[in-house]
Structures are given as C-alpha cells and as structure tokens.
Amino acid sequence: MSRNFWVGGNWKMNGDKKVIEGIVEFLKAGPLDPAVEVVVGVPAIYLEYAKNLLPQSVAVAAQNCYKVSKGAFTGEISPAMISDIGVKWVILGHSERRHVFGENNELVAEKVAHALDSGLHVVACIGEKLEEREGGKTEEVVFHQTKAIADKIKDWSKVVIAYEPVWAIGTGKTATPQQAQEVHKKLREWLSQHVSDKVASETRIVYGGSVTGANCVELSKEPDIDGFLVGGASLKPEFVQIVNARK
Ligand SMILES: O=C[C@H](O)COP(=O)(O)O
C-alpha cells in the first residue's frame, strides 16, 4: 500500500500578517512536489487570512479545538467553526498542548473523536518525554497515547499520526532516522494488532522534532516515515526543501 507523503508546517504561536505574506511567497514560488500533501498549522486568528492567500494546493490546519460544537467555553474554538471558514484540518494533542496546557490522553481523545465526527481531518500527536525514553518507556508511553485515541476513532481515513518525541521538539536534537523508524514501525505493528491490518498499512505516521532541510532527506528514506510535522523550519524557505525531501 502506498501512502502519500504528507508534510505539515506547524507555525505554533508565531507570525503576523507580514510574516504570513512572506511564507505564502516562498510556498507559491516552491516548486512543491505535487505528489506531497502539504498542510500548514496556522494560529486561529489568522486561519482565514492565510487560507485566502495560500495556493490551493496547500491546505490549512487549526492548531487546536475543543471537544464540543458550541457553548460557554470562553476562548475556545470548535471544529464546526473551523469547518465554517473552509478549513479542513486540525492538529490535536500536540506536546505543547499536553505539557504546557495540561491536556491529558482522555481530553485529546475526546477532541479527536469530535473533530472527526464534525468532518475534519486530524493530525493526532503523540510522543515520549526524555525521562521516559531514558527510562526505557518509549513504547509504553506512545502505545498508551495511541490507544486512548484509537479507542475513539471510527473512521481512520482522515487521521494522520504525528510521532514527536518531546526531547526533539525545538531542541535541535533530531531523532536519528533509525530511532524514528523504530518507533514508527512499532506503532504500525500496534495498529495492525489492535485496529486492523488495513488501518496499519494505510495510516500516515509522520515524524516531528527538529526536522530541517539538512536532515529531512535521510529521515524520509525510512519505510515507515510517511512525512513530517515541522515547527521552526516551517517558517523559513527551507520548508520547501522539506516538502520535497523525497524528490
Ligand atoms: O509540531 C511540530 C513540532 O513540535 C516540531 O517542532 P520543531 O520542528 O520546531 O522541533
């Protein structure tokens, strides 16, 4: 089964209109490999602005949303609102949501379920902390995070899993291709055993954590790495190189 390469740029809480115009410029200039699905995660307030400027081939993602469609939840946005402005993706369970804002597995899973039920595509993020890796708990942690989400997913066709070891995010310490491949392969085996062979072979599992123009080609050669979720480098022209890693 061939899985389309998928590259997401997570802008996090960065940028303003001027910066967005600059990013749009280098994305338009590309050229971006047309075989790659490209999605950029934009701060909520700029979703519509970025969507209107970006080339049609680049999709837009919200970076978070809540688990219900509307109500008294000050400061939150819902999947219904994201859809309403024509945005099709949402990133959920990012390590910053988990570790800065205290989101637990249960909340992340509820958000994933509701976003999918609302018709959005979801990037579901998982990943272990440094002390967990050093304590030999990587598999236990990522399987536990995946199970919480998997238990609530009815249709996997709109799900991308992002494996992002927390120790590699924004640190310049990328996982080696072998380290990332090992976890991706284990995750695929887990999906095969606990969901289905079809879901295991068709679901994109992308890597995130200090991906750059310099390391993306080696990472992209691994058979179970189906793309990237890129933070810092997605704000720079080198993002084009990362999109084209397999070209
Ligand atoms: O969502 C993206 C990840 O947090 C990776 O961020 P980074 O590429 O800046 O390490």
mmCIF file of C-alpha atoms and ligand atoms in Angstrom:
data_model
loop_
_atom_site.group_PDB
_atom_site.id
_atom_site.type_symbol
_atom_site.label_atom_id
_atom_site.label_comp_id
_atom_site.label_asym_id
_atom_site.label_seq_id
_atom_site.Cartn_x
_atom_site.Cartn_y
_atom_site.Cartn_z
ATOM 1 C CA MET A 1 0.000 0.000 0.000
ATOM 2 C CA SER A 2 1.459 3.344 -0.940
ATOM 3 C CA ARG A 3 0.880 6.178 1.470
ATOM 4 C CA ASN A 4 1.061 9.697 0.055
ATOM 5 C CA PHE A 5 3.898 11.648 1.630
ATOM 6 C CA TRP A 6 2.440 14.266 3.998
ATOM 7 C CA VAL A 7 4.252 17.366 5.264
ATOM 8 C CA GLY A 8 2.765 19.733 7.814
ATOM 9 C CA GLY A 9 4.171 23.033 8.943
ATOM 10 C CA ASN A 10 3.139 23.932 12.476
ATOM 11 C CA TRP A 11 3.639 27.677 12.834
ATOM 12 C CA LYS A 12 2.722 27.483 16.547
ATOM 13 C CA MET A 13 2.185 30.955 18.100
ATOM 14 C CA ASN A 14 4.377 32.709 15.554
ATOM 15 C CA GLY A 15 3.906 35.198 12.780
ATOM 16 C CA ASP A 16 1.755 38.158 11.933
ATOM 17 C CA LYS A 17 0.184 39.254 8.655
ATOM 18 C CA LYS A 18 3.527 40.346 7.244
ATOM 19 C CA VAL A 19 5.285 37.132 8.203
ATOM 20 C CA ILE A 20 2.402 35.114 6.729
ATOM 21 C CA GLU A 21 2.710 37.016 3.458
ATOM 22 C CA GLY A 22 6.405 36.071 3.366
ATOM 23 C CA ILE A 23 5.631 32.388 3.987
ATOM 24 C CA VAL A 24 2.958 32.452 1.283
ATOM 25 C CA GLU A 25 5.504 33.935 -1.100
ATOM 26 C CA PHE A 26 8.037 31.112 -0.685
ATOM 27 C CA LEU A 27 5.295 28.470 -0.799
ATOM 28 C CA LYS A 28 3.981 29.948 -4.034
ATOM 29 C CA ALA A 29 7.483 30.083 -5.501
ATOM 30 C CA GLY A 30 8.087 26.469 -4.433
ATOM 31 C CA PRO A 31 8.082 24.491 -6.517
ATOM 32 C CA LEU A 32 6.349 21.999 -4.214
ATOM 33 C CA ASP A 33 6.317 18.344 -5.231
ATOM 34 C CA PRO A 34 2.699 17.851 -6.360
ATOM 35 C CA ALA A 35 2.750 14.285 -5.024
ATOM 36 C CA VAL A 36 3.092 15.585 -1.463
ATOM 37 C CA GLU A 37 0.144 16.627 0.678
ATOM 38 C CA VAL A 38 1.095 19.928 2.319
ATOM 39 C CA VAL A 39 -0.759 21.390 5.295
ATOM 40 C CA VAL A 40 0.139 24.428 7.393
ATOM 41 C CA GLY A 41 -0.990 24.846 11.010
ATOM 42 C CA VAL A 42 -1.925 28.482 11.475
ATOM 43 C CA PRO A 43 -2.775 30.439 14.669
ATOM 44 C CA ALA A 44 -6.592 30.549 14.941
ATOM 45 C CA ILE A 45 -6.834 34.284 14.423
ATOM 46 C CA TYR A 46 -5.041 34.058 11.053
ATOM 47 C CA LEU A 47 -6.680 30.896 9.691
ATOM 48 C CA GLU A 48 -8.909 32.675 7.223
ATOM 49 C CA TYR A 49 -6.267 35.247 6.288
ATOM 50 C CA ALA A 50 -3.711 32.553 5.488
ATOM 51 C CA LYS A 51 -6.247 30.364 3.707
ATOM 52 C CA ASN A 52 -7.199 33.203 1.368
ATOM 53 C CA LEU A 53 -3.579 33.893 0.435
ATOM 54 C CA LEU A 54 -2.143 30.383 0.160
ATOM 55 C CA PRO A 55 -2.044 28.443 -3.084
ATOM 56 C CA GLN A 56 -4.937 25.963 -3.299
ATOM 57 C CA SER A 57 -2.526 23.046 -3.135
ATOM 58 C CA VAL A 58 -1.559 23.986 0.422
ATOM 59 C CA ALA A 59 -4.204 23.088 2.998
ATOM 60 C CA VAL A 60 -4.672 24.838 6.300
ATOM 61 C CA ALA A 61 -4.963 23.366 9.796
ATOM 62 C CA ALA A 62 -6.083 24.814 13.094
ATOM 63 C CA GLN A 63 -3.662 24.035 15.914
ATOM 64 C CA ASN A 64 -6.293 23.037 18.452
ATOM 65 C CA CYS A 65 -10.039 22.926 19.022
ATOM 66 C CA TYR A 66 -12.461 21.958 21.756
ATOM 67 C CA LYS A 67 -14.470 18.750 22.104
ATOM 68 C CA VAL A 68 -17.976 20.133 21.539
ATOM 69 C CA SER A 69 -19.553 22.240 18.800
ATOM 70 C CA LYS A 70 -20.570 25.334 20.796
ATOM 71 C CA GLY A 71 -21.325 26.685 24.231
ATOM 72 C CA ALA A 72 -19.931 28.548 27.203
ATOM 73 C CA PHE A 73 -16.249 27.760 26.702
ATOM 74 C CA THR A 74 -14.568 31.151 26.644
ATOM 75 C CA GLY A 75 -11.502 31.313 24.452
ATOM 76 C CA GLU A 76 -12.082 28.016 22.682
ATOM 77 C CA ILE A 77 -12.929 27.292 19.052
ATOM 78 C CA SER A 78 -14.916 24.318 17.773
ATOM 79 C CA PRO A 79 -14.496 22.013 14.780
ATOM 80 C CA ALA A 80 -17.797 23.419 13.473
ATOM 81 C CA MET A 81 -16.257 26.907 13.405
ATOM 82 C CA ILE A 82 -13.108 25.623 11.716
ATOM 83 C CA SER A 83 -15.220 23.924 9.030
ATOM 84 C CA ASP A 84 -17.386 27.004 8.682
ATOM 85 C CA ILE A 85 -14.452 29.024 7.358
ATOM 86 C CA GLY A 86 -13.491 26.246 4.957
ATOM 87 C CA VAL A 87 -10.531 24.873 6.922
ATOM 88 C CA LYS A 88 -10.285 21.085 6.762
ATOM 89 C CA TRP A 89 -7.598 20.076 9.250
ATOM 90 C CA VAL A 90 -6.854 20.345 12.953
ATOM 91 C CA ILE A 91 -3.740 19.391 14.918
ATOM 92 C CA LEU A 92 -4.638 17.773 18.244
ATOM 93 C CA GLY A 93 -2.660 16.502 21.217
ATOM 94 C CA HIS A 94 0.484 18.419 20.330
ATOM 95 C CA SER A 95 3.080 18.057 23.089
ATOM 96 C CA GLU A 96 2.762 21.758 23.914
ATOM 97 C CA ARG A 97 -0.980 21.275 24.450
ATOM 98 C CA ARG A 98 -0.249 18.250 26.614
ATOM 99 C CA HIS A 99 2.656 19.610 28.623
ATOM 100 C CA VAL A 100 2.151 23.396 28.721
ATOM 101 C CA PHE A 101 -1.654 23.377 28.879
ATOM 102 C CA GLY A 102 -2.134 20.101 30.750
ATOM 103 C CA GLU A 103 -4.217 18.202 28.193
ATOM 104 C CA ASN A 104 -4.432 14.526 29.108
ATOM 105 C CA ASN A 105 -4.983 11.455 26.936
ATOM 106 C CA GLU A 106 -8.694 11.415 27.643
ATOM 107 C CA LEU A 107 -9.270 15.028 26.591
ATOM 108 C CA VAL A 108 -7.111 14.622 23.485
ATOM 109 C CA ALA A 109 -9.101 11.508 22.520
ATOM 110 C CA GLU A 110 -12.424 13.302 23.026
ATOM 111 C CA LYS A 111 -11.226 16.181 20.865
ATOM 112 C CA VAL A 112 -10.061 13.791 18.138
ATOM 113 C CA ALA A 113 -13.410 11.964 18.160
ATOM 114 C CA HIS A 114 -15.454 15.144 17.980
ATOM 115 C CA ALA A 115 -13.282 16.728 15.278
ATOM 116 C CA LEU A 116 -13.592 13.592 13.115
ATOM 117 C CA ASP A 117 -17.347 13.386 13.736
ATOM 118 C CA SER A 118 -17.517 17.010 12.580
ATOM 119 C CA GLY A 119 -15.813 16.114 9.303
ATOM 120 C CA LEU A 120 -12.323 17.492 9.957
ATOM 121 C CA HIS A 121 -9.075 15.723 9.137
ATOM 122 C CA VAL A 122 -6.971 15.264 12.265
ATOM 123 C CA VAL A 123 -3.244 15.240 12.952
ATOM 124 C CA ALA A 124 -3.061 13.335 16.234
ATOM 125 C CA CYS A 125 0.244 13.908 18.038
ATOM 126 C CA ILE A 126 1.970 11.535 20.394
ATOM 127 C CA GLY A 127 5.489 11.256 21.791
ATOM 128 C CA GLU A 128 7.549 10.445 24.845
ATOM 129 C CA LYS A 129 9.488 12.795 27.135
ATOM 130 C CA LEU A 130 13.254 12.487 27.593
ATOM 131 C CA GLU A 131 12.991 10.818 31.003
ATOM 132 C CA GLU A 132 10.521 8.326 29.580
ATOM 133 C CA ARG A 133 12.893 7.423 26.734
ATOM 134 C CA GLU A 134 15.821 7.169 29.129
ATOM 135 C CA GLY A 135 13.721 5.002 31.427
ATOM 136 C CA GLY A 136 13.018 2.590 28.554
ATOM 137 C CA LYS A 137 9.359 3.570 28.467
ATOM 138 C CA THR A 138 9.044 4.945 24.922
ATOM 139 C CA GLU A 139 6.839 2.132 23.618
ATOM 140 C CA GLU A 140 4.660 2.016 26.714
ATOM 141 C CA VAL A 141 4.025 5.767 26.520
ATOM 142 C CA VAL A 142 3.318 6.027 22.798
ATOM 143 C CA PHE A 143 1.154 2.898 22.778
ATOM 144 C CA HIS A 144 -0.851 4.252 25.719
ATOM 145 C CA GLN A 145 -1.343 7.611 23.960
ATOM 146 C CA THR A 146 -2.286 5.861 20.715
ATOM 147 C CA LYS A 147 -4.743 3.524 22.455
ATOM 148 C CA ALA A 148 -6.595 6.427 24.076
ATOM 149 C CA ILE A 149 -7.103 7.958 20.650
ATOM 150 C CA ALA A 150 -7.681 4.698 18.744
ATOM 151 C CA ASP A 151 -10.437 3.620 21.148
ATOM 152 C CA LYS A 152 -12.474 6.613 19.997
ATOM 153 C CA ILE A 153 -11.781 6.568 16.248
ATOM 154 C CA LYS A 154 -14.435 5.027 13.995
ATOM 155 C CA ASP A 155 -13.013 6.115 10.641
ATOM 156 C CA TRP A 156 -9.239 6.284 10.200
ATOM 157 C CA SER A 157 -9.279 7.662 6.669
ATOM 158 C CA LYS A 158 -8.912 11.256 7.901
ATOM 159 C CA VAL A 159 -6.244 10.630 10.522
ATOM 160 C CA VAL A 160 -2.510 11.308 10.352
ATOM 161 C CA ILE A 161 -0.452 10.274 13.381
ATOM 162 C CA ALA A 162 2.463 12.546 14.237
ATOM 163 C CA TYR A 163 5.179 10.912 16.317
ATOM 164 C CA GLU A 164 7.014 13.761 18.004
ATOM 165 C CA PRO A 165 9.440 12.810 20.763
ATOM 166 C CA VAL A 166 9.212 15.710 23.207
ATOM 167 C CA TRP A 167 13.000 15.792 23.648
ATOM 168 C CA ALA A 168 13.407 16.519 19.930
ATOM 169 C CA ILE A 169 10.921 19.379 19.680
ATOM 170 C CA GLY A 170 12.547 22.766 19.224
ATOM 171 C CA THR A 171 15.811 21.459 20.677
ATOM 172 C CA GLY A 172 17.849 20.877 17.543
ATOM 173 C CA LYS A 173 18.188 17.244 18.742
ATOM 174 C CA THR A 174 16.518 15.320 15.939
ATOM 175 C CA ALA A 175 15.778 11.633 16.426
ATOM 176 C CA THR A 176 18.083 9.653 14.165
ATOM 177 C CA PRO A 177 16.355 8.059 11.178
ATOM 178 C CA GLN A 178 16.825 4.696 12.950
ATOM 179 C CA GLN A 179 15.298 5.924 16.220
ATOM 180 C CA ALA A 180 12.282 7.389 14.423
ATOM 181 C CA GLN A 181 11.853 4.383 12.125
ATOM 182 C CA GLU A 182 11.938 2.001 15.100
ATOM 183 C CA VAL A 183 9.042 3.778 16.824
ATOM 184 C CA HIS A 184 7.047 4.243 13.595
ATOM 185 C CA LYS A 185 7.391 0.523 12.823
ATOM 186 C CA LYS A 186 6.269 -0.420 16.336
ATOM 187 C CA LEU A 187 3.301 1.938 16.038
ATOM 188 C CA ARG A 188 2.311 0.341 12.751
ATOM 189 C CA GLU A 189 2.536 -3.099 14.355
ATOM 190 C CA TRP A 190 0.413 -1.852 17.244
ATOM 191 C CA LEU A 191 -2.228 -0.584 14.790
ATOM 192 C CA SER A 192 -2.183 -3.897 12.995
ATOM 193 C CA GLN A 193 -2.720 -5.839 16.233
ATOM 194 C CA HIS A 194 -5.236 -3.523 17.867
ATOM 195 C CA VAL A 195 -7.107 -1.895 14.982
ATOM 196 C CA SER A 196 -6.636 -3.667 11.640
ATOM 197 C CA ASP A 197 -4.049 -4.517 9.005
ATOM 198 C CA LYS A 198 -5.766 -2.081 6.657
ATOM 199 C CA VAL A 199 -5.500 0.843 9.078
ATOM 200 C CA ALA A 200 -1.890 -0.105 9.849
ATOM 201 C CA SER A 201 -0.898 -0.123 6.206
ATOM 202 C CA GLU A 202 -2.875 2.951 5.134
ATOM 203 C CA THR A 203 -2.418 5.418 8.010
ATOM 204 C CA ARG A 204 0.307 8.000 7.558
ATOM 205 C CA ILE A 205 2.702 8.176 10.519
ATOM 206 C CA VAL A 206 4.791 11.338 10.251
ATOM 207 C CA TYR A 207 7.796 12.406 12.305
ATOM 208 C CA GLY A 208 8.220 15.732 14.097
ATOM 209 C CA GLY A 209 11.086 17.156 16.128
ATOM 210 C CA SER A 210 13.810 19.460 14.785
ATOM 211 C CA VAL A 211 13.254 18.465 11.155
ATOM 212 C CA THR A 212 15.313 20.685 8.848
ATOM 213 C CA GLY A 213 16.367 20.936 5.244
ATOM 214 C CA ALA A 214 19.592 19.223 6.287
ATOM 215 C CA ASN A 215 18.140 16.092 7.916
ATOM 216 C CA CYS A 216 14.850 15.578 6.062
ATOM 217 C CA VAL A 217 16.193 13.503 3.183
ATOM 218 C CA GLU A 218 17.729 10.807 5.398
ATOM 219 C CA LEU A 219 14.604 10.637 7.577
ATOM 220 C CA SER A 220 12.364 10.429 4.523
ATOM 221 C CA LYS A 221 14.152 7.297 3.290
ATOM 222 C CA GLU A 222 12.840 5.210 6.178
ATOM 223 C CA PRO A 223 9.981 2.968 5.087
ATOM 224 C CA ASP A 224 7.601 3.815 7.934
ATOM 225 C CA ILE A 225 8.180 7.579 7.929
ATOM 226 C CA ASP A 226 5.387 8.986 5.776
ATOM 227 C CA GLY A 227 6.218 12.656 6.153
ATOM 228 C CA PHE A 228 6.884 15.313 8.762
ATOM 229 C CA LEU A 229 5.306 17.743 11.154
ATOM 230 C CA VAL A 230 7.703 20.673 11.108
ATOM 231 C CA GLY A 231 7.831 23.503 13.639
ATOM 232 C CA GLY A 232 10.592 26.118 13.419
ATOM 233 C CA ALA A 233 11.720 25.288 9.887
ATOM 234 C CA SER A 234 8.180 25.664 8.549
ATOM 235 C CA LEU A 235 8.510 29.439 8.994
ATOM 236 C CA LYS A 236 11.533 29.524 6.689
ATOM 237 C CA PRO A 237 12.059 28.940 2.949
ATOM 238 C CA GLU A 238 13.792 25.629 3.784
ATOM 239 C CA PHE A 239 10.280 24.257 4.358
ATOM 240 C CA VAL A 240 10.103 23.870 0.565
ATOM 241 C CA GLN A 241 13.139 21.557 0.721
ATOM 242 C CA ILE A 242 11.442 19.519 3.441
ATOM 243 C CA VAL A 243 8.266 19.156 1.360
ATOM 244 C CA ASN A 244 10.465 17.930 -1.492
ATOM 245 C CA ALA A 245 12.540 15.576 0.680
ATOM 246 C CA ARG A 246 11.635 12.507 -1.357
ATOM 247 C CA LYS A 247 12.054 14.126 -4.762
HETATM 248 O O1 LIG B 1 4.735 20.452 15.573
HETATM 249 C C1 LIG B 1 5.942 20.491 15.357
HETATM 250 C C2 LIG B 1 6.886 20.031 16.335
HETATM 251 O O2 LIG B 1 6.585 20.498 17.595
HETATM 252 C C3 LIG B 1 8.319 20.179 15.941
HETATM 253 O O3 LIG B 1 8.812 21.453 16.180
HETATM 254 P P1 LIG B 1 10.325 21.790 15.729
HETATM 255 O O4 LIG B 1 10.422 21.372 14.280
HETATM 256 O O5 LIG B 1 10.476 23.254 15.919
HETATM 257 O O6 LIG B 1 11.212 20.946 16.584
#
